[in-house]
PDB file of C-alpha atoms in Angstrom:
ATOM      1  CA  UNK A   1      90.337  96.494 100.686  1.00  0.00           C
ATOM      2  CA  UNK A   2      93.455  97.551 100.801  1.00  0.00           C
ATOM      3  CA  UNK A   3      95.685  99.136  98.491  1.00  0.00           C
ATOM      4  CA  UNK A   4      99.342  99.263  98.008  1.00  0.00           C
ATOM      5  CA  UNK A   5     101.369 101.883  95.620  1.00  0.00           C
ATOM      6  CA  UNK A   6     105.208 101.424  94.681  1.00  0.00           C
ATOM      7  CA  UNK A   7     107.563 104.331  94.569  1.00  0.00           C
ATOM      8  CA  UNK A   8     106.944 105.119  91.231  1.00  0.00           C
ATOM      9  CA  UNK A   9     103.186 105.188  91.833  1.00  0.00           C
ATOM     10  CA  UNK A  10     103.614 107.611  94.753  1.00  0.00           C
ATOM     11  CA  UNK A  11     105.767 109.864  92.949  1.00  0.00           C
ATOM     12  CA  UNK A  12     103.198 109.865  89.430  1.00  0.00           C
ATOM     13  CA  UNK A  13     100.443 111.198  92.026  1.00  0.00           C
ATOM     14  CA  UNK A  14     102.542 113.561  93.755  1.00  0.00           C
ATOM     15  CA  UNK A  15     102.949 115.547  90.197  1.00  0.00           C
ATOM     16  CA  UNK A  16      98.923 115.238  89.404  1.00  0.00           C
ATOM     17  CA  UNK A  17      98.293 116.404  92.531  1.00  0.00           C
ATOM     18  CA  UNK A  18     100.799 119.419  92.296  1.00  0.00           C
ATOM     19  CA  UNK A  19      99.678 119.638  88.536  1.00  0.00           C
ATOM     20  CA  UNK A  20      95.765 120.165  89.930  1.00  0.00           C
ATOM     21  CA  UNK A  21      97.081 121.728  93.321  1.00  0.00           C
ATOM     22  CA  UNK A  22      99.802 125.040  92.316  1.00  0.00           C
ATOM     23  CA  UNK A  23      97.331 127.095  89.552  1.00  0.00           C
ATOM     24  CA  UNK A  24      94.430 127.067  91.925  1.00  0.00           C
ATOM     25  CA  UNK A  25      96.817 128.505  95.031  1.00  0.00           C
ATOM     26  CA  UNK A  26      98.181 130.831  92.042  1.00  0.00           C
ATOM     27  CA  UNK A  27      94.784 132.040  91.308  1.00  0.00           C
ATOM     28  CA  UNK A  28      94.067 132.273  95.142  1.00  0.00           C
ATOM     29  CA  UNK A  29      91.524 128.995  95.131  1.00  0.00           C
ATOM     30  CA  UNK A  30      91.948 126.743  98.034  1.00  0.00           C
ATOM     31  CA  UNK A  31      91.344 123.451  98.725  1.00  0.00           C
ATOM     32  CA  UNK A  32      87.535 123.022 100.268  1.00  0.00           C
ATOM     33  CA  UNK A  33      89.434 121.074 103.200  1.00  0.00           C
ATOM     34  CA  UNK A  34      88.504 121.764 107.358  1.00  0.00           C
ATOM     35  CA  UNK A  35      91.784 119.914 108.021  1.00  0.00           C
ATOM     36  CA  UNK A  36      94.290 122.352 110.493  1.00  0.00           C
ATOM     37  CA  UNK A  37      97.330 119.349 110.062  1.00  0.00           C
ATOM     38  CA  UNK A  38      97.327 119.240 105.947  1.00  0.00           C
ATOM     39  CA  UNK A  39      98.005 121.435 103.762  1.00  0.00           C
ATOM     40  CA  UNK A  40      96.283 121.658 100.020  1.00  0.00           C
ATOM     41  CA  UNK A  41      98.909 120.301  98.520  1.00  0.00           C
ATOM     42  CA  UNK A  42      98.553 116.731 100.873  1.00  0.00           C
ATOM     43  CA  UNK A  43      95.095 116.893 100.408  1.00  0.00           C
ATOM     44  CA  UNK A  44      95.105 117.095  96.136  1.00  0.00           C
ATOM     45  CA  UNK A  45      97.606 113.994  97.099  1.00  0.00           C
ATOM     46  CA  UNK A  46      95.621 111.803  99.367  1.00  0.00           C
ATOM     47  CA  UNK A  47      92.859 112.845  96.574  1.00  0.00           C
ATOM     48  CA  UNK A  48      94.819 111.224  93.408  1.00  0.00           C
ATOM     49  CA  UNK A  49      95.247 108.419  96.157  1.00  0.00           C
ATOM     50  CA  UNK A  50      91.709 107.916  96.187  1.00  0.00           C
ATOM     51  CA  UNK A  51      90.747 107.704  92.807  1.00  0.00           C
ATOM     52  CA  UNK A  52      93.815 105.775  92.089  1.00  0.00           C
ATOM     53  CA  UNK A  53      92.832 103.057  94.571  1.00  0.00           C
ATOM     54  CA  UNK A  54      89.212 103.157  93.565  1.00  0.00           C
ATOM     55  CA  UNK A  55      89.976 103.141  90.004  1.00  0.00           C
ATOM     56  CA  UNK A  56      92.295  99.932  90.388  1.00  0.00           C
ATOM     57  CA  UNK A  57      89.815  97.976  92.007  1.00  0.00           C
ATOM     58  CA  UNK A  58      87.097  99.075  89.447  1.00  0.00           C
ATOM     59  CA  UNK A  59      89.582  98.400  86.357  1.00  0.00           C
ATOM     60  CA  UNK A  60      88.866 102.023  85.176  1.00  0.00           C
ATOM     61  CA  UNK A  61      91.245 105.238  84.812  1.00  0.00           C
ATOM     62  CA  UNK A  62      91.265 107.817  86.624  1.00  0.00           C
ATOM     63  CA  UNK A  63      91.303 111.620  85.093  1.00  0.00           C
ATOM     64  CA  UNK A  64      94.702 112.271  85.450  1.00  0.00           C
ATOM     65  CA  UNK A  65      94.283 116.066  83.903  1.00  0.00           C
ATOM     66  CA  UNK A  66      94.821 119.157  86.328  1.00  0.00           C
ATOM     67  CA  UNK A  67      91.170 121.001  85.362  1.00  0.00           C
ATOM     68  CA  UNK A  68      90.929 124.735  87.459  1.00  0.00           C
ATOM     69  CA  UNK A  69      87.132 123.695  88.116  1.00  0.00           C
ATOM     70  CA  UNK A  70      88.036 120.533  89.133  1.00  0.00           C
ATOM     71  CA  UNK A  71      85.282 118.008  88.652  1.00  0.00           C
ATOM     72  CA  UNK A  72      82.284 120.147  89.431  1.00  0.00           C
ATOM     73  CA  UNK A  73      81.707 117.972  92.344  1.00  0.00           C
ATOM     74  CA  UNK A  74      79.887 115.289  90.166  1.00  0.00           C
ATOM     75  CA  UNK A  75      82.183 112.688  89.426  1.00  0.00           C
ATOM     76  CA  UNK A  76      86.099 111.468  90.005  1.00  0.00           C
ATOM     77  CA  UNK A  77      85.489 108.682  88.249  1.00  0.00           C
ATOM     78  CA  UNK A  78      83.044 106.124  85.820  1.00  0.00           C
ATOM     79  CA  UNK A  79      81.949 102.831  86.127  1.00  0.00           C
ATOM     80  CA  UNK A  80      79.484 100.849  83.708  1.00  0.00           C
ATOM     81  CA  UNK A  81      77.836 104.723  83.220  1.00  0.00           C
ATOM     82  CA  UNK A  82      77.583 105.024  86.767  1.00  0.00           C
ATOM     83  CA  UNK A  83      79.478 108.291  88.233  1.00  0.00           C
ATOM     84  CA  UNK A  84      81.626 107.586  90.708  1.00  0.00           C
ATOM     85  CA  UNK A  85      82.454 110.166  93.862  1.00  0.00           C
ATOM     86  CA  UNK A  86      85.825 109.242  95.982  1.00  0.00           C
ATOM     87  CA  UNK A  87      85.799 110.800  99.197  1.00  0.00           C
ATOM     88  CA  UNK A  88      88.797 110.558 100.977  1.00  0.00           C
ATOM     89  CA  UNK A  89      89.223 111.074 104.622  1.00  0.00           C
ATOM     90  CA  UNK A  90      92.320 111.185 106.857  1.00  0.00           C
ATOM     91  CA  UNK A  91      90.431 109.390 110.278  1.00  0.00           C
ATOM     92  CA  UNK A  92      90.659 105.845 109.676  1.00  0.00           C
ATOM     93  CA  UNK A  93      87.297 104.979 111.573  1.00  0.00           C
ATOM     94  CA  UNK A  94      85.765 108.466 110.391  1.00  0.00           C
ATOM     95  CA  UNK A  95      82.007 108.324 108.578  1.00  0.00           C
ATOM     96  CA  UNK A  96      81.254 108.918 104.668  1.00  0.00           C
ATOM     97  CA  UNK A  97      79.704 112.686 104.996  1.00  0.00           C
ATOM     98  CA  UNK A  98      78.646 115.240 102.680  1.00  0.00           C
ATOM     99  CA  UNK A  99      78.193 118.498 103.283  1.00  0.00           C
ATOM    100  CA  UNK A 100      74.785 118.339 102.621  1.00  0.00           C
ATOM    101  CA  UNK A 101      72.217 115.899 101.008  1.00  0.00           C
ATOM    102  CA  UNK A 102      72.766 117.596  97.705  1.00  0.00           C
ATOM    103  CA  UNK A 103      76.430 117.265  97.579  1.00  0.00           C
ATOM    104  CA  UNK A 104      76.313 113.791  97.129  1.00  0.00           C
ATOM    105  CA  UNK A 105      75.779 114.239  92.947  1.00  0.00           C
ATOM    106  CA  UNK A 106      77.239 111.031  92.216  1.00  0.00           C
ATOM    107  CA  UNK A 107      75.746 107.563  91.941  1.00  0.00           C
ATOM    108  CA  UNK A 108      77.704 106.211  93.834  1.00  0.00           C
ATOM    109  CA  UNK A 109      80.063 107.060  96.698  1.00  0.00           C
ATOM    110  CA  UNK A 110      83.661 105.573  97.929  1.00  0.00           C
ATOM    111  CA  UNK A 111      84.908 106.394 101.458  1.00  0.00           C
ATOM    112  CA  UNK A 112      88.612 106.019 101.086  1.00  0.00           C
ATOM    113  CA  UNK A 113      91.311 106.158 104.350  1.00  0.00           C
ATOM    114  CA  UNK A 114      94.619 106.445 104.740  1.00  0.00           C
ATOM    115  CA  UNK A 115      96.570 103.473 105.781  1.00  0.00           C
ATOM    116  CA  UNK A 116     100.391 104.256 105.571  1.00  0.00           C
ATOM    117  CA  UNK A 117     102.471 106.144 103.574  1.00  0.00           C
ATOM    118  CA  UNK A 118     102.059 104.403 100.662  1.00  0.00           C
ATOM    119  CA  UNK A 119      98.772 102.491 100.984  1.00  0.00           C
ATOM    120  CA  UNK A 120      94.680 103.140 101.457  1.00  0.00           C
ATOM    121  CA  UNK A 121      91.872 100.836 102.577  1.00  0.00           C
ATOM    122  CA  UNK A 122      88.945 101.166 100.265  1.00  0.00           C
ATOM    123  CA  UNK A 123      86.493 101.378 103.006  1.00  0.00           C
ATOM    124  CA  UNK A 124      83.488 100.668 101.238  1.00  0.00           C
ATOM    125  CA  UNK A 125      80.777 102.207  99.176  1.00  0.00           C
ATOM    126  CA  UNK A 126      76.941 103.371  98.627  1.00  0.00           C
ATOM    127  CA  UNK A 127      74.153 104.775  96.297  1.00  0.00           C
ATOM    128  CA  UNK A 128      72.981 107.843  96.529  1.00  0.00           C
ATOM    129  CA  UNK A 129      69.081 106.673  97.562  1.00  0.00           C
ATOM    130  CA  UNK A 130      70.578 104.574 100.055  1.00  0.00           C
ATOM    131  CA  UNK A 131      72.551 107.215 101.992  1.00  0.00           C
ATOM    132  CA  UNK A 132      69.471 109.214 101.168  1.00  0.00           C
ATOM    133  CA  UNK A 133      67.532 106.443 103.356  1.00  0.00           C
ATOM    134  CA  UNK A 134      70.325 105.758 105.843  1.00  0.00           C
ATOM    135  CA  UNK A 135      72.340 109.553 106.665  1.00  0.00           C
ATOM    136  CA  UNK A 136      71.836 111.072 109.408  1.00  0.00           C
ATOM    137  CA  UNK A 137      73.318 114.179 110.780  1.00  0.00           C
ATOM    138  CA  UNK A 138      76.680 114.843 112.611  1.00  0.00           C
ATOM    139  CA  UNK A 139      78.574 117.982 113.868  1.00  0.00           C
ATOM    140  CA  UNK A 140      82.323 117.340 113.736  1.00  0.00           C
ATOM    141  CA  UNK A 141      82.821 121.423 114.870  1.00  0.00           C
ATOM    142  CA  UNK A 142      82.245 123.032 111.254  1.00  0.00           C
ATOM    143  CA  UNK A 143      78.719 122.579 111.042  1.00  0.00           C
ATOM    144  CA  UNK A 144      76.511 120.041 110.173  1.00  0.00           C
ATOM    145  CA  UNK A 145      77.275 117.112 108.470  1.00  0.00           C
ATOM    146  CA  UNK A 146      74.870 114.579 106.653  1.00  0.00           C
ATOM    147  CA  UNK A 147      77.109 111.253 107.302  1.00  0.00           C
ATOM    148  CA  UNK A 148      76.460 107.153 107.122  1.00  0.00           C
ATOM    149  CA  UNK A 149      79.057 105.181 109.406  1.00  0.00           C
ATOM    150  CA  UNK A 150      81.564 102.700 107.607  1.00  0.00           C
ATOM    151  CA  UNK A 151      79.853  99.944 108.863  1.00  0.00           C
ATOM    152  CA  UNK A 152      77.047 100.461 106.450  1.00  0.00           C
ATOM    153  CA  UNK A 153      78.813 100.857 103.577  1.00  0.00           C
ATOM    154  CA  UNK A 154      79.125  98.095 100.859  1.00  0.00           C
ATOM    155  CA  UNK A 155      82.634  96.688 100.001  1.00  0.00           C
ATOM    156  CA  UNK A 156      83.672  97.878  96.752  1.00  0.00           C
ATOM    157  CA  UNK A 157      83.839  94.650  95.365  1.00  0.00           C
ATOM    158  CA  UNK A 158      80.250  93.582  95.895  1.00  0.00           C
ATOM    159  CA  UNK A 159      79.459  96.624  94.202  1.00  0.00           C
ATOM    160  CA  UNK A 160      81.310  96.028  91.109  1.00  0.00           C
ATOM    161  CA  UNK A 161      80.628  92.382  91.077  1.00  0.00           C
ATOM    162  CA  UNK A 162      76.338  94.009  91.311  1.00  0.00           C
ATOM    163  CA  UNK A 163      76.447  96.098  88.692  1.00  0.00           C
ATOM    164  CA  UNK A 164      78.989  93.926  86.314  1.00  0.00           C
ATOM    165  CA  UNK A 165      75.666  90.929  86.728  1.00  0.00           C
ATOM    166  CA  UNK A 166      72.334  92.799  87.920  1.00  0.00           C
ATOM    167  CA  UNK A 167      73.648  96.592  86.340  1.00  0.00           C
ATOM    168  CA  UNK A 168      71.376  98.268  88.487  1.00  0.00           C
ATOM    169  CA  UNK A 169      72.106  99.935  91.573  1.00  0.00           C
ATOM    170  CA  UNK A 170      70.112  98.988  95.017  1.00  0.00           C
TER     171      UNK A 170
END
């Protein structure tokens, strides 16, 4: 699904982005990013951009607060008690992947892309058993990756619509 942010919008994420990006590069913490064409600051942004698009289609907020720890890796957002882990990548056909099996903490993860300047297509999502069941294991030259293409992911939607009836997750 995809996602469209006015002006206003795009400048509000800029600043939470900056707000979570500047004390961690003042305290010498980087961004955990294997990206040579952005810098941290773009990749706090197309962050917020995540969770902003993922919490619009949910009908939740998104933390908004700049937190030096960031969100221990757990959870960008929260749906009907059910974390929520955006992952945000910059190649538009590009796989959900984790660093390992254990970084997915979550319940359930989003695989966000960029679209334009000022939209993102809500790829789709999954639970954490069912990449458990589905991953397997790529090498995009920093190692290996656990990953699950985008054509096995679950549109967003279906997802909420699933756990707003059933509350469960398959």
């Amino acid at each position: 699904m995809i996602v469209w942010f006015s002006q206003e919008e795009l400048n509000d994420y800029k600043r939470i982005a900056a707000l979570r990006n500047d004390p961690k590069i003042a305290a010498g913490i980087h961004t955990n990013k294997f990206s040579l064409r952005h810098g941290d600051l773009e990749i706090n942004i197309l962050g917020v951009h995540g969770e902003a698009a993922v919490s619009e289609i949910l009908g939740v907020d998104f933390d908004r607060r700049a937190l030096m720890e960031g969100d221990g890796n757990i959870a960008d957002l929260w749906y009907k008690g059910r974390s929520v882990q955006v992952k945000m990548i910059t190649h538009k056909s590009g796989d959900l992947f984790f660093n390992s099996l254990s970084d997915f903490r979550a319940d359930i993860a989003v695989l966000v892309v960029p679209c334009s300047a000022n939209s993102v297509n809500v790829v789709g999502g999954i639970s954490r058993k069912k990449f458990a069941k589905l991953c397997g294991t790529k090498n995009f030259g920093y190692g290996d990756r656990v990953t699950v293409p985008q054509n096995l992911l679950t549109p967003l939607e279906a997802i909420k619509r699933h756990l707003d009836s059933v509350g469960d997750l398959a």
